[in-house]
Short mmCIF file of C-alpha atoms in Angstrom, two decimals:
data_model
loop_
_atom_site.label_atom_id
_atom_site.label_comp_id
_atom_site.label_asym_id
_atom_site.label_seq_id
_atom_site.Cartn_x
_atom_site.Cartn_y
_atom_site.Cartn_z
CA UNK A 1 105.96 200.57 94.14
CA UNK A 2 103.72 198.47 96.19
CA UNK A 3 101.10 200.66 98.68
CA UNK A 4 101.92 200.69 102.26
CA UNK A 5 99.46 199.32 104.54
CA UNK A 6 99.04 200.66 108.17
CA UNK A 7 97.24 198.02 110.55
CA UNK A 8 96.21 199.59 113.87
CA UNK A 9 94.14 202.26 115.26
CA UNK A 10 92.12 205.39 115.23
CA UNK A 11 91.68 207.92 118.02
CA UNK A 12 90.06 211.39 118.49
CA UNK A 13 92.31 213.16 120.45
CA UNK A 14 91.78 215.88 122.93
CA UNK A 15 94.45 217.70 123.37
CA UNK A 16 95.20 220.65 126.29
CA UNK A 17 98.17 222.70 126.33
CA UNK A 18 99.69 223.59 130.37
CA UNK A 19 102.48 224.83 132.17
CA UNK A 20 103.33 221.82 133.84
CA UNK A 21 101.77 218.37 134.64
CA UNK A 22 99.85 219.13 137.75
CA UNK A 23 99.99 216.77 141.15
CA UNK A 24 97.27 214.51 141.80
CA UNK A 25 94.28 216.22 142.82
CA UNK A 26 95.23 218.98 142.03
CA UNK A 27 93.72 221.62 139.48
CA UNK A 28 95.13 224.01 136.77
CA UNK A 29 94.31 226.33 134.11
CA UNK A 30 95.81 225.78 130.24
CA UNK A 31 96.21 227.72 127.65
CA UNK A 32 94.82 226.05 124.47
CA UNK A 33 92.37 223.31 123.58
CA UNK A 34 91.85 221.75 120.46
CA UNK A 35 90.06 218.55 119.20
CA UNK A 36 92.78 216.22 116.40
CA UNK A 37 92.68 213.15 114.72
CA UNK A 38 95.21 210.56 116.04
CA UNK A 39 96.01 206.93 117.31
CA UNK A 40 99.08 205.53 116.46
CA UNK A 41 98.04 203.48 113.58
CA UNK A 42 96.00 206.74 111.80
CA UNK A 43 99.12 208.96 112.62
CA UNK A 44 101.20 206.98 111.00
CA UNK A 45 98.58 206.61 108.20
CA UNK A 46 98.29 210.24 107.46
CA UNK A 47 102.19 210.74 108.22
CA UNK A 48 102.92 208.13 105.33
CA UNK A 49 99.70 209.82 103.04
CA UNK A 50 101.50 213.22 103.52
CA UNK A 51 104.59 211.95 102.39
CA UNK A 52 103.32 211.07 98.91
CA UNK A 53 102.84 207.38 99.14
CA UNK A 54 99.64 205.03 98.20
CA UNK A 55 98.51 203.91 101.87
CA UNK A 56 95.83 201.93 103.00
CA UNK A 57 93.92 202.18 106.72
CA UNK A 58 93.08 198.79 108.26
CA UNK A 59 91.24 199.37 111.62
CA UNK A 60 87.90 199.96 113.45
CA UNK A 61 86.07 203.21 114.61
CA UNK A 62 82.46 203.87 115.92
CA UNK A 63 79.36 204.59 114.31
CA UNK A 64 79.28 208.15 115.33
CA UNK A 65 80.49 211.39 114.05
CA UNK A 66 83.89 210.96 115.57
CA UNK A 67 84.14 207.91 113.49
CA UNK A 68 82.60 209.65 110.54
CA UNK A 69 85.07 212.88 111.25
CA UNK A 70 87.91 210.48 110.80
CA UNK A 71 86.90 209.01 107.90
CA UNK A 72 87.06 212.53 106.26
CA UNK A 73 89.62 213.41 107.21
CA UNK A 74 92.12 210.35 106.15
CA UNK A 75 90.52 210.50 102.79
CA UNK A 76 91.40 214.44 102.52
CA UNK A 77 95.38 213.09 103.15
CA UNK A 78 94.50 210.66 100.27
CA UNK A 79 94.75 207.59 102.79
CA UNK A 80 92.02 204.93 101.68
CA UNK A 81 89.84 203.99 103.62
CA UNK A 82 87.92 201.26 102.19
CA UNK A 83 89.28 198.80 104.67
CA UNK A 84 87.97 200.49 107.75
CA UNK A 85 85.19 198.42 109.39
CA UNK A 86 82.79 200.04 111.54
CA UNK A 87 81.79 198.82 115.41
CA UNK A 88 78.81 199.49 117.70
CA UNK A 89 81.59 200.74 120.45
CA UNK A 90 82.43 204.19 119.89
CA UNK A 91 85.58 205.76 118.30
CA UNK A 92 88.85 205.45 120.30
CA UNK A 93 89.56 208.73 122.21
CA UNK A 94 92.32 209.72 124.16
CA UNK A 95 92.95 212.87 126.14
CA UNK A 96 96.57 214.57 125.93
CA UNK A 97 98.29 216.89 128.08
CA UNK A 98 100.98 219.15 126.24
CA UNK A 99 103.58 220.74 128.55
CA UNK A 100 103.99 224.33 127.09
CA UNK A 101 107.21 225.23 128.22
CA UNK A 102 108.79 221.38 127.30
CA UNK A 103 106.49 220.15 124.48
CA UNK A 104 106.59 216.84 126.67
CA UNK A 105 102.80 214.94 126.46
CA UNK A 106 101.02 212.55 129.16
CA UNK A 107 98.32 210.58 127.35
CA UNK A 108 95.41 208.76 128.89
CA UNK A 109 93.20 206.86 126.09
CA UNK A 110 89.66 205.18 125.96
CA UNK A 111 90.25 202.51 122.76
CA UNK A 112 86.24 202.27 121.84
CA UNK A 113 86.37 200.74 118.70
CA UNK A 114 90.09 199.96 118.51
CA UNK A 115 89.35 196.78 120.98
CA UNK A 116 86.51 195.65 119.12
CA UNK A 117 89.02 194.90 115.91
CA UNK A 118 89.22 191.32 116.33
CA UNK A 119 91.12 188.65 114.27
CA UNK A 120 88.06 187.58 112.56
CA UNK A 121 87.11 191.41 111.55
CA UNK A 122 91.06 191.36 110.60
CA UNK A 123 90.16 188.08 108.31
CA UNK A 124 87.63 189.85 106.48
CA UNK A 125 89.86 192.21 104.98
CA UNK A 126 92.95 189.96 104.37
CA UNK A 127 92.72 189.33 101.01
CA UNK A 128 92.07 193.22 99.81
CA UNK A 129 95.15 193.87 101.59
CA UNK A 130 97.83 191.28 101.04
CA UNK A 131 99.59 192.53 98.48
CA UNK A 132 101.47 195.29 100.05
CA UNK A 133 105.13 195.75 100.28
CA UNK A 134 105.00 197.10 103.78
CA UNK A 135 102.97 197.31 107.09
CA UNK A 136 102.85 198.94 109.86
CA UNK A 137 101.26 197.92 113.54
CA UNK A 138 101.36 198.79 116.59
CA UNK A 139 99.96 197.55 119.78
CA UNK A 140 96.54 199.76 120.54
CA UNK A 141 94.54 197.00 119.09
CA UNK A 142 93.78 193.92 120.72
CA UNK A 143 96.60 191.61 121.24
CA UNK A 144 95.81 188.36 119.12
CA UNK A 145 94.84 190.39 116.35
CA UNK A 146 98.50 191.76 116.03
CA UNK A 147 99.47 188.32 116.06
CA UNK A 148 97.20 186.99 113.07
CA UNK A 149 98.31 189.70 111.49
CA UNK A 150 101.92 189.33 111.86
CA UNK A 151 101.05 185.92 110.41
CA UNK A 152 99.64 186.30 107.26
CA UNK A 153 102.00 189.55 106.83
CA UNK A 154 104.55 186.83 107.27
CA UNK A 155 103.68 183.71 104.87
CA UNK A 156 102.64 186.66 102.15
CA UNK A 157 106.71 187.70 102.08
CA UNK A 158 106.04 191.71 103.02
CA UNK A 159 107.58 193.43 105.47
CA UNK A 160 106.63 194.34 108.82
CA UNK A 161 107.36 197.32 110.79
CA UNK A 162 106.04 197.22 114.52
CA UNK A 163 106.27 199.42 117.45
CA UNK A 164 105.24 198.07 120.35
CA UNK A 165 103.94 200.98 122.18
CA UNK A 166 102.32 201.02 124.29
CA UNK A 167 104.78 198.27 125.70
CA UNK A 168 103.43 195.26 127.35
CA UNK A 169 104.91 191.77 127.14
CA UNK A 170 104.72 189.80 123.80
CA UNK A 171 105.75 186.39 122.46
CA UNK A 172 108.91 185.51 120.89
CA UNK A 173 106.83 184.29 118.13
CA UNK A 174 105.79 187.86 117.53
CA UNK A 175 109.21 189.11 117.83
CA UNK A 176 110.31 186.62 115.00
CA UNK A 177 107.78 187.88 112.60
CA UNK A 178 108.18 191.12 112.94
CA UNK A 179 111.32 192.66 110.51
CA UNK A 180 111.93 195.85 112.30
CA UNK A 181 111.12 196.67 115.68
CA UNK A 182 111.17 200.66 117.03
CA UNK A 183 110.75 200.85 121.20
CA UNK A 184 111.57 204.07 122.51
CA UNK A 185 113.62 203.81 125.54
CA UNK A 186 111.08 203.84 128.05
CA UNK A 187 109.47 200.86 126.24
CA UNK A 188 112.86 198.90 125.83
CA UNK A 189 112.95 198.88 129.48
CA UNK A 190 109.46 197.56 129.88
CA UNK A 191 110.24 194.52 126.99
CA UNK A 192 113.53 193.59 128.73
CA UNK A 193 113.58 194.87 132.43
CA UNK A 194 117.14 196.07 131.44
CA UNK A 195 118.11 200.20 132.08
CA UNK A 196 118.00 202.01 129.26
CA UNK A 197 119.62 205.69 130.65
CA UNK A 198 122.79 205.58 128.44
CA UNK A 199 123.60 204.27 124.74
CA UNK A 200 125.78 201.54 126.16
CA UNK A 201 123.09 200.51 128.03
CA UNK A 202 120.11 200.83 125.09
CA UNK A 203 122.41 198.79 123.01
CA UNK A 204 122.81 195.95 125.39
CA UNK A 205 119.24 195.53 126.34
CA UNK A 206 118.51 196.02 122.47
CA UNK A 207 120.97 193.17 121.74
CA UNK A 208 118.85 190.85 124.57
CA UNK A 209 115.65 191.18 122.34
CA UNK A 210 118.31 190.13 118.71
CA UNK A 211 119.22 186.99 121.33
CA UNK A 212 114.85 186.33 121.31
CA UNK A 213 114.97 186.41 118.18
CA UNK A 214 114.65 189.47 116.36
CA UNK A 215 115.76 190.85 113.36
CA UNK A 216 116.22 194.96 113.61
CA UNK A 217 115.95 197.03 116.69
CA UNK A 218 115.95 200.58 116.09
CA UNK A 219 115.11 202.51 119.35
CA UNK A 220 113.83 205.70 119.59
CA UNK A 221 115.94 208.34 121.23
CA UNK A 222 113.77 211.69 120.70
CA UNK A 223 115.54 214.62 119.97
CA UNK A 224 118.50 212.45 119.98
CA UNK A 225 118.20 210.46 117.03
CA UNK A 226 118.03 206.83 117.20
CA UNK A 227 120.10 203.30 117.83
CA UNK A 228 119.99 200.75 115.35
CA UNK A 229 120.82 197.27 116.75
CA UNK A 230 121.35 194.10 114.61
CA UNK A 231 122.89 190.77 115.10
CA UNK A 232 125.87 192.01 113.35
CA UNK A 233 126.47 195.72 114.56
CA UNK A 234 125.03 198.71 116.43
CA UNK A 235 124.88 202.14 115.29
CA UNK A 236 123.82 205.27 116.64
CA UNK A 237 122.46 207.95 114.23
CA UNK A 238 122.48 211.26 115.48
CA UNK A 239 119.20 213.61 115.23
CA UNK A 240 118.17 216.76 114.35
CA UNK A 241 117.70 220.56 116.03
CA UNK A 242 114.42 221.81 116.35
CA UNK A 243 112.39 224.04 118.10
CA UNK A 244 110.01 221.13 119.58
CA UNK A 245 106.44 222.93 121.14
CA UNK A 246 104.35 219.36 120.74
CA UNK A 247 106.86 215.94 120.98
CA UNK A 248 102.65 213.76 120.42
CA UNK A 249 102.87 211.50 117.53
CA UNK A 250 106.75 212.18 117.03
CA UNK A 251 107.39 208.23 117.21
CA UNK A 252 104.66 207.84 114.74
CA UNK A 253 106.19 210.00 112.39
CA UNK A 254 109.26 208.38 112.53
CA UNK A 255 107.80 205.01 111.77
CA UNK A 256 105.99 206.16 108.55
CA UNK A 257 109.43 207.69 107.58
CA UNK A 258 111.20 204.40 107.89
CA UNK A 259 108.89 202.76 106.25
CA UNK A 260 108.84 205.29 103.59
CA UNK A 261 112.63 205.27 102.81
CA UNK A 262 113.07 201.58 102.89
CA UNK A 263 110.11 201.47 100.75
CA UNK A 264 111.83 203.70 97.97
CA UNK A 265 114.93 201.58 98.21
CA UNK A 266 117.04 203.68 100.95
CA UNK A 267 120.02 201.79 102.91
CA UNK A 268 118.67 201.33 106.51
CA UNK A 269 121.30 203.92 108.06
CA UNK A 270 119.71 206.13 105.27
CA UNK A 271 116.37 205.33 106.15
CA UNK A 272 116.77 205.44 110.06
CA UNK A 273 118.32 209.37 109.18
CA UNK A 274 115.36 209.95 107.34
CA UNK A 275 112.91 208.95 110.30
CA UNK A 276 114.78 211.04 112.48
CA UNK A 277 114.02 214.26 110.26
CA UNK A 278 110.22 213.28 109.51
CA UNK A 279 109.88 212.74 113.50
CA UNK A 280 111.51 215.69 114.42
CA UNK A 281 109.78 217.87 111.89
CA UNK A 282 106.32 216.73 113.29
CA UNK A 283 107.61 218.42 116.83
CA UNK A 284 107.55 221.97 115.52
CA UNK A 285 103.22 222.36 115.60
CA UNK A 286 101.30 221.65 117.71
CA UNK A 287 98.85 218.10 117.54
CA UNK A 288 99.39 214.66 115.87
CA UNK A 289 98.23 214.58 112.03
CA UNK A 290 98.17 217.86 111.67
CA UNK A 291 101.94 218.74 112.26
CA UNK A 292 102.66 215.79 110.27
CA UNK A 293 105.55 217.52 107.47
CA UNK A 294 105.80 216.89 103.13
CA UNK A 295 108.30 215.17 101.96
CA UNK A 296 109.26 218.68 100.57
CA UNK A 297 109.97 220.06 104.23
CA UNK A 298 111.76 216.66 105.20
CA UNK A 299 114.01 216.86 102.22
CA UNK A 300 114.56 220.53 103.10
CA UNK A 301 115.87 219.58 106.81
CA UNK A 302 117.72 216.83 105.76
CA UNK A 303 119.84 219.63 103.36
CA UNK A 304 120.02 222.70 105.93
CA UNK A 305 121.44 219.64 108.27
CA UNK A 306 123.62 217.52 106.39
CA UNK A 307 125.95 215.04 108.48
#
């Protein structure tokens, strides 16, 4: 099998544990503070390295010791990381708020490095990178470099799987190139302006992005599972029961286990189930990388919960 190659980027995150999201202005005491690795495109990284598949990290992070931290520790996962470029901007950080009670997350992020990843820095690396089978973007990195990218992942015949969080507006172009497409519902309501409260609902605004053009829609329903939209059908596939304490990176997860399955040959309703598990799974602990699960525990869930 082909490695998997994640294009995106790399954050330190800060992460604070709290009884509930506080008003504005207002001040209260957590419980817990810790310091993790994340960003979409190193979550879903790591998720894919912990899985047991040859991946490869295309990004940008700082010339400091967050950048250097990073480095480490996608190398201890056994993600390579000889197509990381370094930038004079620091490290992308983002600070996290973890509802206690919920495992819900607000997220504010500083991207650093993660802007300074430019089409031409993209360029440079092409050629070490082309022959994967699949790749994974999202959008924390600047705009036209998702595009070029999309491009050449394109004309090279490989598969792309994006998620276009966090959700702004993007061409029709982009929504050609891309194979699979995985908005949660929040974002599917950004991309089409359409409500997105009930499955009928999901699966009509869904169906407005197949009329733009694209191929698969598979949107993100949390502890619910997911809806997979096509031109020809829609299907819902159910989740799984957890006991959720930290929902940050979940979507991440769930990308690197689609990609994962498809990659090893699974049927997409097959490889949509097993995104669902690997998200779910990475709900049970708290932080992103870390609470990223084997492919031992995900085969384990998928058993115990068999539909």
């Amino acid at each position: 099998m082909r490695p998997l190659c994640v294009i995106g980027s790399l954050n330190m995150d800060m992460v604070i544990s709290v009884p509930r999201f506080h008003a504005p202005g207002e001040s209260i005491i957590g419980s817990h503070f810790a310091v993790f690795t994340g960003g979409k495109g190193g979550n879903q990284a790591v998720a894919l390295g912990r899985l047991g598949v040859e991946t490869i990290m295309a990004g940008m992070i700082g010339k400091d010791a967050n950048g250097r931290a990073y480095q480490k520790a996608l190398m201890a996962e056994k993600v390579d990381v000889s197509r990381l470029l370094q930038s004079d901007e620091a490290t992308g950080v983002a600070f996290i708020e973890v509802n206690q009670k919920t495992g819900d997350n607000r997220i504010a992020l500083a991207p650093g490095a993660n802007m300074a990843f430019s089409p031409q820095a993209f360029l440079t690396i092409w050629e070490s990178i082309r022959h994967c089978g699949f790749f994974l973007m999202q959008f924390e990195i600047p705009d036209e470099t998702v595009l070029a990218a999309a491009e050449r992942i394109h004309e090279s015949g490989s598969i792309l799987i994006l998620d276009p969080a966090p959700a702004r507006p993007f061409s029709d172009e982009l929504l050609r190139l891309a194979h699979y497409l995985t908005p949660n519902e929040t974002e599917l309501n950004l991309l089409t302006g359409m409500p997105t409260v009930s499955e009928e609902e999901i699966m009509k605004a869904a169906q407005t992005l197949i009329g733009r053009g694209a191929h698969h829609i598979i949107v993100k329903l949390g502890a619910r599972g997911a809806m997979l939209v096509t031109e020809d059908m829609s299907r819902y596939v159910p989740g799984f029961m957890v006991s959720a304490v930290d929902t940050t990176a979940a979507g991440d997860a769930f990308n690197a286990g689609l990609a994962f399955a498809l990659a090893h040959g699974e049927e997409l309703i097959q490889a949509v189930r097993y995104a669902n598990a690997v998200g779910a799974l990475t709900t049970t602990a708290m932080g992103a990388q870390a609470a990223m699960p084997t492919q031992a525990g995900v085969r384990a869930l998928l058993q115990r919960q068999h539909a």
